[in-house]
Tab-separated table of C-alpha atoms and ligand atoms in Angstrom:
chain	number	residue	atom	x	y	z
A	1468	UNK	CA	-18.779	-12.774	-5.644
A	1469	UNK	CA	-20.171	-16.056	-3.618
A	1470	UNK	CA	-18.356	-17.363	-1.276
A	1471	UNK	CA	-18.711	-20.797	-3.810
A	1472	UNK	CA	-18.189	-18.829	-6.739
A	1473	UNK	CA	-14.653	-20.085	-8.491
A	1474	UNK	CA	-12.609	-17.204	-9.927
A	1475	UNK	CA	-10.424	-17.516	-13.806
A	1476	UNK	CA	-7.887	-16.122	-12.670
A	1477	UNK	CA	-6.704	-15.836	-16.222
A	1478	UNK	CA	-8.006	-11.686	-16.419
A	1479	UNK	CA	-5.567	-11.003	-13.795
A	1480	UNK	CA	-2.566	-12.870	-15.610
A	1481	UNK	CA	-1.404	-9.588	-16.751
A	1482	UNK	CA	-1.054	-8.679	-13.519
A	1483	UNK	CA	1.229	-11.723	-12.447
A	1484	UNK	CA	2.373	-13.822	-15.287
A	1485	UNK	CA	3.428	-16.303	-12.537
A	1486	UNK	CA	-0.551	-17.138	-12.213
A	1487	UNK	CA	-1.786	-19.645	-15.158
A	1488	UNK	CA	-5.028	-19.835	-16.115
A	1489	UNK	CA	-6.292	-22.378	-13.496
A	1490	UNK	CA	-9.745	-22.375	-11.721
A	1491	UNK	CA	-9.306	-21.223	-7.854
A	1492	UNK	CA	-11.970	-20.772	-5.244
A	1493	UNK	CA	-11.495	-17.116	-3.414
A	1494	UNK	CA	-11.122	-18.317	0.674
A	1495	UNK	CA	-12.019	-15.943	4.047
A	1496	UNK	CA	-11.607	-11.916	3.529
A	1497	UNK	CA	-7.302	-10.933	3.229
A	1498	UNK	CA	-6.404	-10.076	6.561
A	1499	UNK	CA	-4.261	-6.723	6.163
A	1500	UNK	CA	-2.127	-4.457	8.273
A	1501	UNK	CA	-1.879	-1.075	7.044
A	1502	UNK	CA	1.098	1.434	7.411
A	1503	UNK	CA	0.784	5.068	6.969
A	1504	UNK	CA	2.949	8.464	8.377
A	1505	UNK	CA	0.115	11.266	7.726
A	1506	UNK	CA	-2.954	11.824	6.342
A	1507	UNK	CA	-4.565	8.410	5.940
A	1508	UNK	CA	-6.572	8.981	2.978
A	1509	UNK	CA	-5.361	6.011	1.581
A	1510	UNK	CA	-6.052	4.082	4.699
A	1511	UNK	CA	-9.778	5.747	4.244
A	1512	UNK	CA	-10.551	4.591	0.644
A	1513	UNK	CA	-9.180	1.111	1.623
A	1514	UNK	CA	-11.442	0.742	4.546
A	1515	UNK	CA	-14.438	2.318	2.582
A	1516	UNK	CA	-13.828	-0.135	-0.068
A	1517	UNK	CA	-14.258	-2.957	2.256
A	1518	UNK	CA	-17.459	-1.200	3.829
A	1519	UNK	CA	-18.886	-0.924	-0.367
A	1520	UNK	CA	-18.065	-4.726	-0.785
A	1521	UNK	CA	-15.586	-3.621	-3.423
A	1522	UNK	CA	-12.662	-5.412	-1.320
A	1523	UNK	CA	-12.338	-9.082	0.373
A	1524	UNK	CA	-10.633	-7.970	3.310
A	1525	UNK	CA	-10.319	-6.752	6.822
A	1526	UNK	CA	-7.903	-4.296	8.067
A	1527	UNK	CA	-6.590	-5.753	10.836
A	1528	UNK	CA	-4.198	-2.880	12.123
A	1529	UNK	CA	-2.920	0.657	11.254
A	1530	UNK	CA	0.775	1.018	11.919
A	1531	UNK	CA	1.934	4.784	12.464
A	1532	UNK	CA	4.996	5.803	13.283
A	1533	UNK	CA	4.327	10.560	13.770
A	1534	UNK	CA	2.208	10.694	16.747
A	1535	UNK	CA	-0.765	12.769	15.942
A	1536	UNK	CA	-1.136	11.519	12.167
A	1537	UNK	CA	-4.258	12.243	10.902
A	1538	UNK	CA	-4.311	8.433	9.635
A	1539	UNK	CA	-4.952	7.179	13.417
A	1540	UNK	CA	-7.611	9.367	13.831
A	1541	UNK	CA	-9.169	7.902	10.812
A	1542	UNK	CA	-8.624	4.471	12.063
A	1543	UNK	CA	-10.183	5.436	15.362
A	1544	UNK	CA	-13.119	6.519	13.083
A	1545	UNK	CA	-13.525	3.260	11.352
A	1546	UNK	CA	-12.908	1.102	14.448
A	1547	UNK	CA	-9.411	-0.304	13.521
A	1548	UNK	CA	-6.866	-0.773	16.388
A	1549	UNK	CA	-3.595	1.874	15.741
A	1550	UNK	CA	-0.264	0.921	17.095
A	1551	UNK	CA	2.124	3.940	17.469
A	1552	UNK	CA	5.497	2.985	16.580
A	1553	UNK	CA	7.563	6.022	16.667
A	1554	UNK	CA	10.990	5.669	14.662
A	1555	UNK	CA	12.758	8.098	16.590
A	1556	UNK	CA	12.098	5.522	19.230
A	1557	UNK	CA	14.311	3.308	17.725
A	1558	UNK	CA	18.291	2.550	17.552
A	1559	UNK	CA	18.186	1.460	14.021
A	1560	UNK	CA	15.664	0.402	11.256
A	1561	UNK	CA	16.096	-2.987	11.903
A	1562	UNK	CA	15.117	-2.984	15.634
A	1563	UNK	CA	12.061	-0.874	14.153
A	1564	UNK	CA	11.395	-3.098	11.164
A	1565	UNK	CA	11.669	-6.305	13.994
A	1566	UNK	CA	8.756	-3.988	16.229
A	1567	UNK	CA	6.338	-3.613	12.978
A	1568	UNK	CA	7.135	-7.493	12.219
A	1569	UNK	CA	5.738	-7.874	16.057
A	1570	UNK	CA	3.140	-6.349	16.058
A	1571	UNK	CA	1.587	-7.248	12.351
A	1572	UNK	CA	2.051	-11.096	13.393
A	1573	UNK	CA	-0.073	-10.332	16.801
A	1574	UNK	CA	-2.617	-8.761	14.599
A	1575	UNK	CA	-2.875	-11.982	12.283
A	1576	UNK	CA	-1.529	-9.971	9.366
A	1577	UNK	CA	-1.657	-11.647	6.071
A	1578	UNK	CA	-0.935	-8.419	3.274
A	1579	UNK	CA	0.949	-5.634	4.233
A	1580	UNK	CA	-0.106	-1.843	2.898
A	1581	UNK	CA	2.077	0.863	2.920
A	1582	UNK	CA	-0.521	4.074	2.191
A	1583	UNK	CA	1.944	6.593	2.770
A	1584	UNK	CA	4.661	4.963	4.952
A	1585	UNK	CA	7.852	7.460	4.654
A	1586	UNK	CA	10.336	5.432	6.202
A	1587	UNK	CA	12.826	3.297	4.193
A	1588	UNK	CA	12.264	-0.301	5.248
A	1589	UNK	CA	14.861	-3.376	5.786
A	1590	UNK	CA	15.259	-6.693	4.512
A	1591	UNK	CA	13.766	-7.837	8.043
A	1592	UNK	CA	10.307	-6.775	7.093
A	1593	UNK	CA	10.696	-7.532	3.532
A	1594	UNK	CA	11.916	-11.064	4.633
A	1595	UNK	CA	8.894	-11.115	7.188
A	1596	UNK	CA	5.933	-10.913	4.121
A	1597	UNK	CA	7.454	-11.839	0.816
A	1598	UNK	CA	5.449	-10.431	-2.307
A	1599	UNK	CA	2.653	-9.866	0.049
A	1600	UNK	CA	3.349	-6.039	0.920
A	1601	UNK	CA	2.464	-3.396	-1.201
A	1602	UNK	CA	3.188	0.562	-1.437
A	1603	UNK	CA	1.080	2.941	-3.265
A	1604	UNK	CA	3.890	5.827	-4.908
A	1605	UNK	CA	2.314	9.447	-6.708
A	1606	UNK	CA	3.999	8.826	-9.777
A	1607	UNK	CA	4.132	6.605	-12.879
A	1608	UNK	CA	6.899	4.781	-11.780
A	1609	UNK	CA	10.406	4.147	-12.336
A	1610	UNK	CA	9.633	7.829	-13.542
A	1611	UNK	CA	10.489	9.979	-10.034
A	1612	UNK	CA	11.003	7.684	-7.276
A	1613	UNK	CA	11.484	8.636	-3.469
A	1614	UNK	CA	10.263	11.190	-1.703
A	1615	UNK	CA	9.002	14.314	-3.284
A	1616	UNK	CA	7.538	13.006	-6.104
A	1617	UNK	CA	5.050	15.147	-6.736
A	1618	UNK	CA	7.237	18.089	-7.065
A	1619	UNK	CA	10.191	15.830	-8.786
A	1620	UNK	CA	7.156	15.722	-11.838
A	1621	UNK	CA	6.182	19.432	-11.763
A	1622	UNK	CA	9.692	20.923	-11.877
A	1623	UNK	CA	10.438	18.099	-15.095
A	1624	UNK	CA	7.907	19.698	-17.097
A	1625	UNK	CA	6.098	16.394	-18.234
A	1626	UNK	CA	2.615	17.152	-19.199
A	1627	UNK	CA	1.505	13.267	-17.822
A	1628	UNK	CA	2.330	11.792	-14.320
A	1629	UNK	CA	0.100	9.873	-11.726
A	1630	UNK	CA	0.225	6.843	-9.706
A	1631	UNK	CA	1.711	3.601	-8.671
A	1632	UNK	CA	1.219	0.178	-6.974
A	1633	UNK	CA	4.260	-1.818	-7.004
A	1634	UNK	CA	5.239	-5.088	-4.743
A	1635	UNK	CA	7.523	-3.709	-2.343
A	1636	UNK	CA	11.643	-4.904	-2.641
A	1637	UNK	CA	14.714	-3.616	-0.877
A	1638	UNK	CA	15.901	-0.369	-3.598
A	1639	UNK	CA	13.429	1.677	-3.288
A	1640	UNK	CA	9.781	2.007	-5.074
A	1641	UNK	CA	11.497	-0.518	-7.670
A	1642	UNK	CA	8.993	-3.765	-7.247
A	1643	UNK	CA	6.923	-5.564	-9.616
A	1644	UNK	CA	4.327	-2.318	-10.599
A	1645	UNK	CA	0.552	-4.019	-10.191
A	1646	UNK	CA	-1.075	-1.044	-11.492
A	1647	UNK	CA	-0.807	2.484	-12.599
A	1648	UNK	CA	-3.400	5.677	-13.007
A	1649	UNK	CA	-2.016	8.692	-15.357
A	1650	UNK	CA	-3.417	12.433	-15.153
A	1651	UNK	CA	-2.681	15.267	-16.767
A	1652	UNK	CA	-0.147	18.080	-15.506
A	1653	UNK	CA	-1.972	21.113	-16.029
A	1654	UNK	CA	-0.215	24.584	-16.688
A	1655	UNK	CA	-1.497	26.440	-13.531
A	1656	UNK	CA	-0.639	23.535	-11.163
A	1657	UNK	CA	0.952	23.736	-8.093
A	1658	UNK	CA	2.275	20.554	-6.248
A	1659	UNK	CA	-1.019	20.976	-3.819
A	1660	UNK	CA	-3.516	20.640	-7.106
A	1661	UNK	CA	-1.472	18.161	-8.461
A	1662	UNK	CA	-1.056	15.890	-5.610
A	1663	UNK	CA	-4.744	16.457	-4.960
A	1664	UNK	CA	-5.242	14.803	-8.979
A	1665	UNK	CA	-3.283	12.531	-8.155
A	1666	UNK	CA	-4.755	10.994	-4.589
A	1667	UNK	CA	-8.432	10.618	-6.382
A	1668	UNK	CA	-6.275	8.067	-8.435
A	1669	UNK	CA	-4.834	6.707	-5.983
A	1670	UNK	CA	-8.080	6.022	-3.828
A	1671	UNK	CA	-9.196	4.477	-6.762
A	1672	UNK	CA	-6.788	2.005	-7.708
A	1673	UNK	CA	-5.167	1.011	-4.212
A	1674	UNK	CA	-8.487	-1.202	-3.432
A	1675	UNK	CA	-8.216	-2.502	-6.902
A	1676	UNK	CA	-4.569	-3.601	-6.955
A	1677	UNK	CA	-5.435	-5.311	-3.548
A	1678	UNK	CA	-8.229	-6.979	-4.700
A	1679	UNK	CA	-5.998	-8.368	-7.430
A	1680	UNK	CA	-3.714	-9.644	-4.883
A	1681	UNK	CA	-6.168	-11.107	-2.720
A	1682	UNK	CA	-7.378	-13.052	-5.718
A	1683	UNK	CA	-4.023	-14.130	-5.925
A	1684	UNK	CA	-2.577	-14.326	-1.960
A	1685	UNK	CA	-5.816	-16.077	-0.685
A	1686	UNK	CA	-7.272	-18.589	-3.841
A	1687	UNK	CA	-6.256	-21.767	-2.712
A	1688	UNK	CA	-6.133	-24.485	-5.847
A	1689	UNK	CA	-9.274	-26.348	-5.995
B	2206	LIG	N1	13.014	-0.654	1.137
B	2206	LIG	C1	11.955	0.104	0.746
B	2206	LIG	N2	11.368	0.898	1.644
B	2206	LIG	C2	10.310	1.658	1.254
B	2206	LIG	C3	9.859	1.648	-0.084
B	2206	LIG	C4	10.506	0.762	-1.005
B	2206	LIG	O1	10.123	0.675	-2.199
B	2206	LIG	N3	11.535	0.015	-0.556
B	2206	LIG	N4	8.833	2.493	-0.483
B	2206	LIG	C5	8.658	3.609	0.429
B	2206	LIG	C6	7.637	4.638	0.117
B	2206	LIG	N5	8.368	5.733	-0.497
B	2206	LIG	C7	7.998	6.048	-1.764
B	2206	LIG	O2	6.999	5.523	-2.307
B	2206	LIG	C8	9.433	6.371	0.191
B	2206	LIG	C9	9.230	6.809	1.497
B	2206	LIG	C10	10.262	7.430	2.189
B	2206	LIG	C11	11.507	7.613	1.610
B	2206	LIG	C12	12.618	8.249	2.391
B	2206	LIG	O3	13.661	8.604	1.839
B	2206	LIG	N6	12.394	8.407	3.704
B	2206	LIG	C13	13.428	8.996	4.613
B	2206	LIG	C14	12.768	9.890	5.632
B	2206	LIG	C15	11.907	10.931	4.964
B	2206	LIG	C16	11.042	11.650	6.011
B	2206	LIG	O4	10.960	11.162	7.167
B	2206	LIG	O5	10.436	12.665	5.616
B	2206	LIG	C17	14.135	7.900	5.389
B	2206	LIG	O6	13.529	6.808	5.578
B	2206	LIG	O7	15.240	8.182	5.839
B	2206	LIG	C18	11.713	7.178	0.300
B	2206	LIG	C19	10.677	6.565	-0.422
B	2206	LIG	C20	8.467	3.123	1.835
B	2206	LIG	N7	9.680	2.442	2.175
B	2207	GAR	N1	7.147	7.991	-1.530
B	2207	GAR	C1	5.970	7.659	-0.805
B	2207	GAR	C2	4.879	8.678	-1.012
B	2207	GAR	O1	5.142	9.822	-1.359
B	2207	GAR	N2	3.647	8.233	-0.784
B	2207	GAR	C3	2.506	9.099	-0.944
B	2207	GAR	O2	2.132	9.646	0.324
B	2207	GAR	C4	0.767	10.039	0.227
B	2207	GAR	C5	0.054	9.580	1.462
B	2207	GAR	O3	-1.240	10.140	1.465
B	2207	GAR	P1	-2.318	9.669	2.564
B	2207	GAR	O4	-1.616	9.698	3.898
B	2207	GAR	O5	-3.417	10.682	2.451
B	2207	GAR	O6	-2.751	8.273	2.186
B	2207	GAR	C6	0.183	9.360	-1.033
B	2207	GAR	O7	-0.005	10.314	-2.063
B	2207	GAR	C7	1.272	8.373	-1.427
B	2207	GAR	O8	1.332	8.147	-2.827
């Protein structure tokens, strides 16, 4: 897509009925902060979606808060900045939510990921980027929300789960869903082959639902 080119944004109405069908013009790359506890896969299929010119963005930061996640030695591999900030650190979740709020604002944040964040966040970050932060969940939400969801869908016996991207609000993994991926629950699975299913979803549609809200955070009406 041309910098010039002008985008209908009427194919992603059914993502956000709140867009009408009005011409836009796409503006600079989405400037995003991602936050992540672990791996960092997540992180990895974001930042390789930007490198395949699949995603108009940058990742500006990786937020962490268990030293030695694998996620900031993936950001060290893709030459994003990391920022450690350890919860235990912190008196409550507001003085940590007011820290992240910090330090996504000196990294020019515009679009907030959470790629595996497993902290319960506050009103003061929520407040900070309204219906521009994201969390990617591995299940077909409102089916098994929280953590463990993996194993929440094994021990149920449904024979269909997957993945969600939802806006991000105060109860938990109950926003706006932008997109969903199903698989298959297969008889032998454990919640390792599962999960493992489920994450090639996930790496798939993450970039996808933020390209949709790129379209949507940075098209300024022409
Ligand atoms: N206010 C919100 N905060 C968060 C949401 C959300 O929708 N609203 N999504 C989560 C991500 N998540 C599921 O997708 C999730 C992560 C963590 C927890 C949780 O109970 N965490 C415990 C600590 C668990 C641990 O450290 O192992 C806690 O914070 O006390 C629930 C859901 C991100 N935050
Ligand atoms: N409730 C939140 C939750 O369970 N999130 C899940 O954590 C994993 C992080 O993987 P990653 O670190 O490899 O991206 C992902 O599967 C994500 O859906």
């Amino acid at each position: 897509m041309s910098q010039n080119s002008t985008i209908d944004v009427a194919s992603v109405s059914l993502i956000s009925p709140m867009i009408s069908s009005q011409k836009f013009t796409p503006s600079a790359p989405l400037k995003l902060g991602i936050m992540a506890s672990g791996n960092g896969s997540n992180f990895e299929a974001v930042a390789q979606a930007i490198q395949d010119g699949q995603l108009n963005a940058s990742i500006q930061v990786l937020v962490y808060n268990n030293p030695g996640a694998k996620a900031a030695v993936r950001a060290a591999n893709w030459g994003v900045e990391s920022v450690l900030l350890n919860h235990r650190d912190y008196k409550s979740r507001e003085d940590l939510d007011r820290r992240i709020v910090q330090t996504l604002r000196q990294y020019d944040v515009e679009f907030v990921i959470m790629a595996g964040w497993m902290r319960l966040v506050t009103q003061v970050l929520i407040d900070a980027f309204p219906e521009q932060m994201i969390n990617i969940h591995p299940s077909l939400l409102p089916s098994f929300k929280g953590i463990h969801a993996v194993e929440q869908a094994l021990a149920s016996g449904v024979k269909i789960t997957g993945c969600t991207v939802h806006l991000l609000c105060l109860e938990v993994d109950s926003g706006p869903i932008l997109m969903q991926a199903a698989v298959p629950v297969l008889p032998d699975d454990t919640a390792e082959t599962l999960h493992a299913r489920i994450q090639l979803q996930e790496h798939r549609i993450l970039p996808q639902a933020i390209a949709l809200a790129a379209q949507r955070q940075c098209l300024t009406l022409v």
